Amino acid sequence: MKAALSFLIVLLVVNLTAQQSFQNVAPAMGITGMTGLGHAVGWGDIDGDGDPDLGISNQEGDGFWFFRNVGDHFTNITASAGLGGLGANKIIIAEVTGDEYNDLILRTRSSTQYLFESNGDGTFNDITASSGIANAAVYNIADFDNDGLTDLLSVAGNNLSILYNNGDKTFSSAEVISPLPDFWGVTVLDYDRDGNMDIYWTTYGDNPNTLLKNNGDGTFTDVTAQAGVEYPQGGHALDVGDFNNDGFVDIYVGSYSDLTCKLFKNNGDGTFEDISVSSGTTGHNDTRTTAFTDYNNDGWLDIFSSHHDFYSYSNTMLKNNGNGTFTEVAPSLGISGEFIGDYFGQGWADYNQDGAMDFFAAGHIDKYNLFKNTNCPGTYLMVDLKGIVSNPNGIGAQVDVWFSGVHISRNMLPSGGFHDFSNLRLHFGINGVYSVDSITVFWPSGIVQKLGQTFGNQLVTITEDTTTTGIHPEVIVCPAPLTVKPNPVFRKATVSFYQEKAGKVTLSLSDTQGRLVKSIYNGYLNRGAREFNFNVEGLPAGLYLLKVKVNGRIQVKRVIVQNDH
């Protein structure tokens, strides 16, 4: 008995003092068979089972592999999914076709573009040609016109363009800048919290980076100098996140040139401050990829970077001390050292849903590594967003969590790196507490949704609540009466409203999970009274949401469909 008790005590001591580290588990999890040098990484759930799936590519441009996460391992479904014979420079996994499943967007090394619509069963339909994006080169995504549909950001033919989502699996291109002087990576963010998604990009050579302010009317203004985010040389690594939990998104740029890396702190007044030196985030030269992540669940975003020097500093993990300073801890985590690192692409996801953020890295030396986060301390909260009036993934949303007077702010934003894409799920390290007092979601639509006490150590799915009355002051809900008659609807109904001035009008019918059921109208109309008829025959009985957007003003009406027999 004494021997058994002694063994138990020793075991408890070992568990309590075990060091947090990252361990490569790619072969053990079935992620094998890749060839060539690692390149791009993309995470996302393509089948709706809650587990993030994984796409990776090689630098040679002749290899792309897709692995389905089935819980305790990954299965290579590249061939069966219809994705064989491809390459990829960028892998984006997000919902853009109007159903409940995240789709796959691939930009190849030759700049050939693909859009694969997910069927939800591990297979895809290639709808590139019919979607109108075959000649694009998609680098990022966001809802730039706030119509509830996710648009694509393209750089092709030396032009920066937005491919606006029409809501019917097609896209319409609108040029933003031409010619584009120099370009590498691009991120999207609402830096001034005006409700419009802005654009910040880095360059390959000596041309400066650029911050474009979204004016909300289809135009953009270069505000780089006045915002204070100038970076006059190449910056290949790029990501954004709220490192100090003040509700404003900050920017980190990794140096490709002889400049240091830069941490631009958002002052909350439309300007940024370079705090790289005082914060200890100057990093190293020849940085290829970077990401904001809370690796230790303490509630503060840390900064991971990989550099093109695999003999000395290779990877870095800058631990956020919570006081505006950072400390290098990568060697102690087992992710830095000789012949470790030199990654061109990386993406973060809690692939095993244990509350600790893991990452996949692809590059030159460690070609294909799935780094499992082991012995991660603290507690956590994971949040999935499902937009109804807003875009399906809630891109652009800000979520604030409060507990014991502590405030943590996270933003649903896609990765900004050239070869990087992390899972579109929000991760909150809550530092050892087991419940939070409140969760507030600031949706892109302007709806403010508040939830009460919520237990930690779980995944919470938050569906946009269109009955919520809290509205951002920047968002104007349609003042003209919106009517649907009859309601309940048996076969057909008529929606009526008054359009105060000429402009774009979109009408659509969705289910309560935000999935598009029917596109009723999408076009430009003059001022006047409007009536549109729509048919609900064939739809299951139940509650639906009619969304009407006129010149950026949104109104939602609940519609009840009933069977007439």
Coordinates of C-alpha atoms in Angstrom, one line a residue:
M1 CA 0.0 0.0 0.0
K2 CA 2.8 2.4 1.0
A3 CA 4.6 1.7 -2.3
A4 CA 1.5 2.3 -4.3
L5 CA 0.8 5.5 -2.4
S6 CA 4.4 6.7 -3.0
F7 CA 4.1 6.0 -6.7
L8 CA 0.8 8.0 -6.9
I9 CA 2.4 10.9 -5.1
V10 CA 5.4 10.9 -7.5
L11 CA 3.0 10.7 -10.5
L12 CA 1.0 13.6 -9.2
V13 CA 4.1 15.7 -8.7
V14 CA 5.3 14.9 -12.2
N15 CA 2.0 15.9 -13.7
L16 CA 1.8 19.1 -11.8
T17 CA 5.4 20.1 -12.8
A18 CA 5.3 18.9 -16.4
Q19 CA 6.7 21.5 -18.7
Q20 CA 4.5 22.9 -21.5
S21 CA 5.9 22.0 -24.9
F22 CA 5.0 21.4 -28.5
Q23 CA 5.5 17.9 -30.0
N24 CA 5.4 16.9 -33.7
V25 CA 2.6 14.3 -34.0
A26 CA 2.0 14.5 -37.8
P27 CA 3.0 10.9 -38.5
A28 CA 1.2 9.6 -35.5
M29 CA -2.0 11.4 -36.6
G30 CA -1.8 10.0 -40.1
I31 CA -0.5 13.1 -41.9
T32 CA 2.1 11.5 -44.2
G33 CA 2.9 11.1 -47.8
M34 CA 3.8 14.7 -48.7
T35 CA 6.8 15.4 -51.0
G36 CA 9.0 18.4 -51.6
L37 CA 9.5 21.5 -49.5
G38 CA 6.5 22.7 -47.3
H39 CA 4.6 25.8 -48.5
A40 CA 1.0 26.8 -47.6
V41 CA -1.2 25.7 -44.7
G42 CA -5.0 26.1 -44.3
W43 CA -7.3 24.9 -41.5
G44 CA -11.1 24.7 -41.5
D45 CA -14.1 22.5 -40.9
I46 CA -15.4 21.4 -44.3
D47 CA -18.0 18.8 -43.2
G48 CA -19.7 20.5 -40.2
D49 CA -18.5 18.0 -37.6
G50 CA -16.7 20.5 -35.5
D51 CA -13.2 19.2 -36.1
P52 CA -10.9 21.4 -38.2
D53 CA -9.6 19.8 -41.3
L54 CA -6.3 20.5 -42.9
G55 CA -4.9 21.5 -46.4
I56 CA -1.2 21.7 -47.1
S57 CA 1.0 22.2 -50.2
N58 CA 4.6 22.0 -51.4
Q59 CA 6.8 24.8 -52.7
E60 CA 7.4 23.0 -56.0
G61 CA 3.8 23.7 -57.0
D62 CA 3.0 20.1 -57.9
G63 CA 1.6 18.9 -54.6
F64 CA -1.5 19.6 -52.6
W65 CA -2.9 17.3 -49.9
F66 CA -6.2 17.5 -47.9
F67 CA -6.6 15.6 -44.7
R68 CA -10.0 15.1 -43.0
N69 CA -10.0 15.2 -39.2
V70 CA -12.0 12.3 -37.9
G71 CA -11.2 12.8 -34.2
D72 CA -8.4 10.5 -33.2
H73 CA -6.5 10.8 -36.6
F74 CA -6.5 12.4 -40.0
T75 CA -7.5 10.7 -43.3
N76 CA -6.0 11.7 -46.7
I77 CA -9.0 12.4 -48.8
T78 CA -7.2 14.4 -51.6
A79 CA -8.1 12.0 -54.4
S80 CA -11.6 11.0 -53.2
A81 CA -12.5 14.7 -52.6
G82 CA -11.6 15.6 -56.2
L83 CA -8.6 17.6 -55.3
G84 CA -5.8 15.6 -56.9
G85 CA -3.1 17.1 -59.1
L86 CA -3.2 20.6 -57.6
G87 CA -0.8 23.0 -56.0
A88 CA -1.4 26.0 -53.7
N89 CA 0.2 29.3 -52.7
K90 CA -2.8 30.1 -50.4
I91 CA -5.4 27.9 -48.9
I92 CA -8.6 29.5 -47.6
I93 CA -11.4 27.5 -45.9
A94 CA -14.6 29.6 -45.4
E95 CA -18.3 29.6 -46.3
V96 CA -18.9 31.6 -49.5
T97 CA -21.6 29.7 -51.4
G98 CA -24.6 30.1 -49.2
D99 CA -24.9 26.8 -47.5
E100 CA -23.8 25.4 -44.1
Y101 CA -20.4 24.1 -45.1
N102 CA -17.1 25.9 -45.4
D103 CA -15.7 25.9 -49.0
L104 CA -12.2 25.6 -50.3
I105 CA -10.4 28.5 -52.1
L106 CA -7.0 27.7 -53.7
R107 CA -4.6 30.1 -55.3
T108 CA -1.9 28.2 -57.1
R109 CA 1.7 29.1 -57.6
S110 CA 1.0 29.9 -61.2
S111 CA -1.8 32.2 -60.0
T112 CA -4.5 29.9 -61.3
Q113 CA -7.5 30.2 -59.0
Y114 CA -9.9 27.5 -57.8
L115 CA -13.2 27.6 -55.9
F116 CA -14.4 24.2 -54.6
E117 CA -17.9 24.1 -53.1
S118 CA -18.0 21.6 -50.2
N119 CA -20.8 19.0 -50.3
G120 CA -20.4 18.4 -46.6
D121 CA -19.4 14.7 -47.0
G122 CA -15.8 15.1 -47.8
T123 CA -16.3 15.8 -51.5
F124 CA -16.2 19.1 -53.5
N125 CA -17.6 20.6 -56.7
D126 CA -15.3 22.7 -58.8
I127 CA -17.4 25.8 -59.5
T128 CA -14.5 28.1 -60.5
A129 CA -15.7 28.7 -64.1
S130 CA -19.3 29.4 -63.2
S131 CA -18.4 31.6 -60.2
G132 CA -16.5 34.1 -62.4
I133 CA -13.2 34.0 -60.4
A134 CA -11.0 31.9 -62.7
N135 CA -8.8 34.9 -63.6
A136 CA -8.5 36.1 -60.0
A137 CA -5.8 35.5 -57.4
V138 CA -7.5 35.4 -54.0
Y139 CA -5.3 36.4 -51.1
N140 CA -7.9 37.0 -48.3
I141 CA -11.6 37.3 -47.5
A142 CA -14.1 39.7 -45.7
D143 CA -17.5 41.2 -46.2
F144 CA -16.4 44.5 -47.6
D145 CA -19.9 45.9 -48.3
N146 CA -21.7 44.5 -45.2
D147 CA -24.4 42.7 -47.2
G148 CA -24.0 39.5 -45.2
L149 CA -22.0 37.7 -47.9
T150 CA -18.2 37.0 -47.8
D151 CA -16.3 38.7 -50.6
L152 CA -12.8 37.8 -52.0
L153 CA -9.8 40.0 -52.1
S154 CA -7.8 39.5 -55.3
V155 CA -4.4 40.7 -56.6
A156 CA -4.1 39.8 -60.3
G157 CA -2.6 41.5 -63.3
N158 CA -1.0 44.1 -61.0
N159 CA -4.5 45.1 -59.8
L160 CA -6.0 45.0 -56.4
S161 CA -9.7 44.1 -56.7
I162 CA -12.6 43.0 -54.6
L163 CA -14.8 40.2 -55.9
Y164 CA -18.1 41.0 -54.4
N165 CA -20.3 37.9 -53.5
N166 CA -23.6 38.1 -55.4
G167 CA -25.2 35.5 -53.2
D168 CA -25.8 33.0 -56.0
K169 CA -22.3 31.4 -56.1
T170 CA -21.0 34.1 -58.5
F171 CA -18.8 37.1 -57.9
S172 CA -18.5 40.5 -59.5
S173 CA -15.1 42.2 -59.6
A174 CA -14.5 45.8 -58.6
E175 CA -11.1 47.3 -59.0
V176 CA -9.6 49.1 -56.0
I177 CA -6.1 50.1 -57.0
S178 CA -4.4 49.8 -60.4
P179 CA -1.5 49.6 -61.0
L180 CA -0.4 48.1 -57.7
P181 CA 3.3 49.0 -57.2
D182 CA 4.3 46.1 -55.0
F183 CA 2.6 43.4 -53.0
W184 CA 3.2 40.4 -50.8
G185 CA 0.8 39.5 -48.0
V186 CA -2.5 41.2 -47.0
T187 CA -4.7 41.3 -43.9
V188 CA -8.2 42.6 -43.3
L189 CA -9.3 44.4 -40.1
D190 CA -11.6 47.2 -38.9
Y191 CA -8.8 49.3 -37.5
D192 CA -11.1 52.3 -36.6
R193 CA -14.2 50.3 -35.5
D194 CA -16.5 52.1 -37.9
G195 CA -18.1 48.8 -39.1
N196 CA -16.2 48.6 -42.4
M197 CA -13.4 46.1 -43.1
D198 CA -10.2 47.8 -44.1
I199 CA -7.1 46.4 -45.9
Y200 CA -3.4 46.4 -44.9
W201 CA -0.7 44.8 -47.1
T202 CA 3.0 44.3 -47.0
T203 CA 5.4 44.4 -49.9
Y204 CA 8.1 42.2 -51.4
G205 CA 10.8 44.8 -52.0
D206 CA 11.5 48.4 -51.0
N207 CA 8.0 49.9 -51.5
P208 CA 6.2 50.8 -48.3
N209 CA 3.3 49.0 -46.8
T210 CA -0.2 50.4 -47.3
L211 CA -3.3 50.8 -45.1
L212 CA -6.5 51.4 -47.0
K213 CA -9.5 52.7 -45.1
N214 CA -12.9 51.4 -46.3
N215 CA -15.2 54.4 -46.8
G216 CA -18.3 52.2 -46.7
D217 CA -19.4 53.3 -50.2
G218 CA -17.2 51.0 -52.4
T219 CA -14.2 53.3 -52.2
F220 CA -11.0 53.2 -50.2
T221 CA -8.5 55.9 -49.0
D222 CA -4.8 55.5 -48.4
V223 CA -4.3 56.5 -44.7
T224 CA -0.9 54.8 -44.2
A225 CA 1.0 58.0 -43.2
Q226 CA -1.7 59.5 -41.0
A227 CA -2.3 56.2 -39.2
G228 CA 1.4 55.8 -38.5
V229 CA 1.8 52.3 -40.0
E230 CA 4.5 53.0 -42.5
Y231 CA 7.0 50.2 -43.2
P232 CA 9.3 51.2 -46.1
Q233 CA 10.8 47.8 -47.0
G234 CA 9.8 44.2 -47.6
G235 CA 7.6 42.6 -44.9
H236 CA 6.7 39.0 -45.7
A237 CA 5.2 38.1 -42.3
L238 CA 1.9 39.7 -41.3
D239 CA -0.9 39.2 -38.8
V240 CA -3.3 41.3 -36.7
G241 CA -4.8 40.8 -33.2
D242 CA -5.7 42.7 -30.1
F243 CA -2.6 42.0 -28.0
N244 CA -3.5 44.3 -25.1
N245 CA -7.3 43.5 -24.9
D246 CA -8.3 47.1 -25.3
G247 CA -10.9 46.3 -28.1
F248 CA -8.7 47.7 -30.9
V249 CA -6.9 45.5 -33.4
D250 CA -3.1 45.8 -33.5
I251 CA -0.6 44.9 -36.4
Y252 CA 2.6 42.9 -36.4
V253 CA 4.9 42.9 -39.4
G254 CA 7.8 40.5 -39.8
S255 CA 10.9 41.8 -41.5
Y256 CA 12.1 40.4 -44.8
S257 CA 14.6 43.3 -45.1
D258 CA 17.2 44.8 -42.8
L259 CA 14.6 46.5 -40.8
T260 CA 13.4 45.0 -37.5
C261 CA 9.9 43.5 -37.1
K262 CA 7.3 46.0 -36.0
L263 CA 4.5 45.9 -33.5
F264 CA 2.0 48.7 -34.2
K265 CA -0.2 49.4 -31.2
N266 CA -3.7 50.7 -32.1
N267 CA -4.3 53.9 -30.1
G268 CA -8.1 53.7 -30.7
D269 CA -8.2 57.1 -32.4
G270 CA -7.4 56.0 -36.0
T271 CA -3.6 56.0 -35.3
F272 CA -1.0 53.5 -34.3
E273 CA 2.2 53.6 -32.3
D274 CA 5.4 51.7 -33.1
I275 CA 6.2 50.0 -29.7
S276 CA 8.6 47.3 -31.1
V277 CA 11.6 48.4 -29.0
S278 CA 9.8 49.1 -25.7
S279 CA 7.7 45.9 -26.0
G280 CA 10.7 43.6 -26.9
T281 CA 9.1 42.5 -30.2
T282 CA 11.8 43.6 -32.7
G283 CA 12.4 40.0 -33.6
H284 CA 14.8 39.0 -36.3
N285 CA 15.4 39.6 -40.0
D286 CA 14.2 37.4 -42.9
T287 CA 10.9 36.6 -41.1
R288 CA 8.7 34.5 -43.3
T289 CA 5.5 33.9 -41.3
T290 CA 4.0 35.1 -38.0
A291 CA 0.8 34.7 -36.0
F292 CA -1.0 36.1 -32.9
T293 CA -2.0 33.2 -30.6
D294 CA -2.6 32.5 -26.9
Y295 CA -0.4 29.5 -26.6
N296 CA -0.6 29.2 -22.8
N297 CA -4.3 30.1 -22.1
D298 CA -3.4 33.1 -19.9
G299 CA -5.7 35.5 -21.9
W300 CA -3.0 37.4 -23.7
L301 CA -2.1 37.1 -27.4
D302 CA 1.5 35.9 -27.9
I303 CA 3.4 36.2 -31.2
F304 CA 4.8 33.2 -33.0
S305 CA 7.3 33.8 -35.9
S306 CA 9.5 31.7 -38.2
H307 CA 12.6 33.0 -39.8
H308 CA 14.8 31.9 -42.7
D309 CA 17.8 31.1 -40.4
F310 CA 17.6 27.5 -39.2
Y311 CA 21.0 27.5 -37.5
S312 CA 20.4 30.0 -34.8
Y313 CA 17.1 31.6 -34.0
S314 CA 14.8 29.8 -36.5
N315 CA 11.4 30.1 -34.7
T316 CA 10.4 32.6 -32.0
M317 CA 7.6 32.6 -29.5
L318 CA 7.2 36.0 -27.9
K319 CA 5.2 35.5 -24.6
N320 CA 2.9 38.3 -23.8
N321 CA 3.6 39.4 -20.2
G322 CA 0.3 41.3 -20.0
N323 CA 2.1 44.6 -19.3
G324 CA 3.0 45.7 -22.8
T325 CA 6.2 43.6 -22.9
F326 CA 7.1 40.2 -24.4
T327 CA 9.6 37.5 -23.5
E328 CA 11.2 35.0 -25.9
V329 CA 10.3 31.4 -24.8
A330 CA 10.5 29.3 -28.0
P331 CA 13.5 27.2 -26.9
S332 CA 11.8 26.1 -23.7
L333 CA 8.8 25.1 -25.7
G334 CA 10.8 22.9 -28.0
I335 CA 10.1 24.8 -31.2
S336 CA 13.4 26.6 -31.8
G337 CA 17.0 25.5 -32.3
E338 CA 19.3 24.2 -34.9
F339 CA 17.5 22.7 -37.8
I340 CA 14.1 23.5 -36.3
G341 CA 11.9 25.8 -38.3
D342 CA 12.3 27.9 -41.4
Y343 CA 8.6 27.7 -42.2
F344 CA 7.0 29.4 -45.1
G345 CA 3.4 28.7 -44.1
Q346 CA 1.7 28.0 -40.8
G347 CA -1.8 27.8 -39.3
W348 CA -3.3 27.5 -35.8
A349 CA -6.2 25.3 -34.7
D350 CA -7.2 23.3 -31.7
Y351 CA -7.3 20.1 -33.8
N352 CA -8.0 17.8 -30.9
Q353 CA -10.4 20.1 -29.1
D354 CA -8.6 20.0 -25.8
G355 CA -8.6 23.8 -25.4
A356 CA -4.9 24.2 -26.2
M357 CA -3.9 25.9 -29.5
D358 CA -1.9 23.6 -31.8
F359 CA -0.3 24.5 -35.1
F360 CA 0.8 23.0 -38.4
A361 CA 4.0 24.4 -40.0
A362 CA 5.4 23.7 -43.5
G363 CA 8.8 24.7 -44.7
H364 CA 12.4 23.9 -45.6
I365 CA 13.9 22.0 -42.7
D366 CA 11.0 20.7 -40.7
K367 CA 9.0 20.2 -43.9
Y368 CA 5.6 19.1 -42.5
N369 CA 5.0 19.3 -38.7
L370 CA 1.8 19.1 -36.7
F371 CA 2.8 20.6 -33.4
K372 CA 0.5 19.4 -30.5
N373 CA 0.4 21.7 -27.6
T374 CA 1.1 19.5 -24.5
N375 CA 0.7 20.3 -20.8
C376 CA -1.0 23.6 -21.6
P377 CA -2.0 25.3 -18.3
G378 CA -5.1 27.3 -17.5
T379 CA -8.6 27.0 -18.8
Y380 CA -10.3 28.1 -22.0
L381 CA -13.4 29.0 -24.0
M382 CA -13.9 28.3 -27.7
V383 CA -16.4 30.2 -29.7
D384 CA -17.9 29.5 -33.1
L385 CA -19.9 32.3 -34.7
K386 CA -22.8 31.7 -37.1
G387 CA -23.9 34.9 -38.8
I388 CA -27.5 35.4 -40.0
V389 CA -27.6 39.1 -41.0
S390 CA -23.8 39.1 -40.9
N391 CA -21.6 36.8 -43.1
P392 CA -21.8 33.1 -42.2
N393 CA -18.4 32.9 -40.4
G394 CA -18.8 36.2 -38.6
I395 CA -15.7 37.6 -40.2
G396 CA -15.1 41.1 -38.7
A397 CA -17.0 40.4 -35.5
Q398 CA -15.5 41.3 -32.1
V399 CA -16.2 39.2 -29.1
D400 CA -15.5 40.4 -25.5
V401 CA -15.4 38.1 -22.5
W402 CA -15.6 39.3 -18.9
F403 CA -14.7 37.5 -15.7
S404 CA -13.8 38.8 -12.3
G405 CA -13.3 42.2 -13.7
V406 CA -10.9 40.9 -16.4
H407 CA -11.6 41.8 -20.0
I408 CA -10.5 39.7 -23.0
S409 CA -11.2 40.9 -26.6
R410 CA -10.9 38.7 -29.7
N411 CA -11.7 39.4 -33.4
M412 CA -12.8 37.0 -36.0
L413 CA -10.2 37.7 -38.7
P414 CA -8.6 35.5 -41.3
S415 CA -4.8 35.1 -41.2
G416 CA -2.8 37.8 -43.1
G417 CA 0.3 35.8 -44.2
F418 CA 1.1 35.0 -47.7
H419 CA 0.8 31.2 -47.1
D420 CA -1.1 31.1 -43.8
F421 CA -4.7 30.4 -42.9
S422 CA -5.8 29.5 -39.3
N423 CA -9.1 28.0 -38.3
L424 CA -12.0 30.5 -38.1
R425 CA -12.8 29.8 -34.5
L426 CA -12.2 32.2 -31.5
H427 CA -10.0 30.9 -28.7
F428 CA -10.1 32.6 -25.2
G429 CA -7.6 31.5 -22.6
I430 CA -9.3 32.3 -19.3
N431 CA -6.4 31.8 -17.0
G432 CA -7.7 29.1 -14.6
V433 CA -11.3 30.3 -14.1
Y434 CA -14.1 27.9 -14.9
S435 CA -16.8 30.3 -16.0
V436 CA -17.1 33.8 -17.5
D437 CA -19.5 36.4 -16.3
S438 CA -20.6 37.6 -19.8
I439 CA -19.9 37.3 -23.5
T440 CA -20.7 40.2 -25.8
V441 CA -20.6 39.8 -29.6
F442 CA -20.3 42.9 -31.8
W443 CA -21.6 41.5 -35.1
P444 CA -20.6 43.1 -38.5
S445 CA -24.2 43.8 -39.1
G446 CA -24.2 46.2 -36.1
I447 CA -26.2 43.9 -33.9
V448 CA -24.8 43.7 -30.3
Q449 CA -25.6 40.4 -28.6
K450 CA -24.9 39.7 -25.0
L451 CA -24.9 36.3 -23.2
G452 CA -24.7 35.8 -19.5
Q453 CA -22.7 33.5 -17.3
T454 CA -21.1 30.7 -19.4
F455 CA -19.0 27.7 -18.2
G456 CA -15.4 27.5 -19.5
N457 CA -13.6 24.5 -20.9
Q458 CA -16.2 24.1 -23.7
L459 CA -17.0 25.1 -27.3
V460 CA -19.9 27.5 -27.5
T461 CA -21.7 28.2 -30.8
I462 CA -23.3 31.6 -31.0
T463 CA -25.9 32.3 -33.7
E464 CA -26.6 35.9 -34.5
D465 CA -29.8 37.0 -32.7
T466 CA -31.8 39.3 -35.0
T467 CA -34.2 40.1 -32.1
T468 CA -31.4 41.9 -30.2
T469 CA -32.1 45.6 -29.9
G470 CA -28.6 46.8 -29.2
I471 CA -27.2 48.4 -32.4
H472 CA -23.9 50.1 -33.2
P473 CA -24.5 53.8 -33.7
E474 CA -22.8 53.6 -37.1
V475 CA -25.4 51.2 -38.4
I476 CA -28.8 52.4 -39.5
V477 CA -31.7 49.9 -39.6
C478 CA -34.1 50.6 -42.4
P479 CA -36.7 53.1 -41.0
A480 CA -39.3 52.4 -43.7
P481 CA -42.0 49.8 -42.7
L482 CA -41.2 46.3 -44.0
T483 CA -44.2 44.0 -44.4
V484 CA -44.6 40.4 -45.5
K485 CA -48.2 39.3 -46.4
P486 CA -49.5 36.8 -45.7
N487 CA -47.4 35.7 -42.8
P488 CA -47.6 32.7 -42.0
V489 CA -46.9 31.9 -45.7
F490 CA -48.4 28.9 -47.4
R491 CA -47.2 29.1 -51.1
K492 CA -46.4 32.7 -52.0
A493 CA -45.9 36.0 -50.2
T494 CA -45.2 39.6 -51.0
V495 CA -42.6 41.7 -49.3
S496 CA -43.2 45.5 -49.4
F497 CA -41.1 48.5 -48.4
Y498 CA -40.2 52.0 -49.5
Q499 CA -36.8 52.7 -51.0
E500 CA -35.8 56.3 -50.1
K501 CA -33.1 56.7 -52.7
A502 CA -31.6 54.9 -55.7
G503 CA -29.0 52.2 -55.0
K504 CA -28.3 48.6 -54.5
V505 CA -31.1 46.3 -53.2
T506 CA -30.7 42.7 -52.1
L507 CA -33.4 40.4 -50.7
S508 CA -32.8 36.9 -49.5
L509 CA -34.5 34.2 -47.4
S510 CA -32.4 32.2 -44.9
D511 CA -33.0 29.6 -42.3
T512 CA -32.4 30.3 -38.6
Q513 CA -28.8 29.1 -38.9
G514 CA -28.0 31.7 -41.5
R515 CA -28.0 29.3 -44.4
L516 CA -29.2 30.9 -47.7
V517 CA -32.5 29.3 -48.8
K518 CA -33.6 31.6 -51.6
S519 CA -32.1 34.6 -53.3
I520 CA -35.1 36.9 -54.1
Y521 CA -33.5 39.9 -55.7
N522 CA -30.0 41.5 -56.2
G523 CA -29.7 44.6 -58.3
Y524 CA -29.8 48.4 -58.6
L525 CA -33.2 50.2 -58.3
N526 CA -34.4 53.8 -58.4
R527 CA -36.2 55.5 -55.5
G528 CA -39.8 54.4 -54.9
A529 CA -42.2 51.9 -53.4
R530 CA -41.1 48.2 -53.8
E531 CA -43.0 45.0 -53.9
F532 CA -41.4 41.6 -54.5
N533 CA -43.2 38.3 -54.7
F534 CA -41.5 35.1 -53.6
N535 CA -42.4 31.4 -53.5
V536 CA -41.9 29.1 -50.6
E537 CA -43.3 25.9 -52.1
G538 CA -41.1 22.9 -51.3
L539 CA -39.6 24.5 -48.2
P540 CA -40.1 22.6 -44.9
A541 CA -42.5 24.2 -42.5
G542 CA -40.8 26.4 -39.9
L543 CA -39.2 29.7 -39.1
Y544 CA -37.2 31.6 -41.7
L545 CA -35.5 35.0 -41.9
L546 CA -36.2 37.5 -44.7
K547 CA -33.2 39.9 -45.0
V548 CA -33.6 43.2 -47.0
K549 CA -30.7 45.4 -47.6
V550 CA -31.1 48.8 -49.2
N551 CA -28.0 51.0 -49.7
G552 CA -26.3 49.4 -46.8
R553 CA -29.3 49.5 -44.4
I554 CA -30.4 46.2 -43.2
Q555 CA -33.8 45.0 -41.9
V556 CA -34.7 41.4 -41.0
K557 CA -38.3 40.0 -40.9
R558 CA -39.2 36.7 -39.4
V559 CA -41.3 34.6 -41.8
I560 CA -43.3 31.5 -40.8
V561 CA -43.7 28.9 -43.5
Q562 CA -46.7 26.6 -43.1
N563 CA -48.0 23.6 -45.1
D564 CA -51.4 24.3 -46.6
H565 CA -52.8 20.8 -46.0

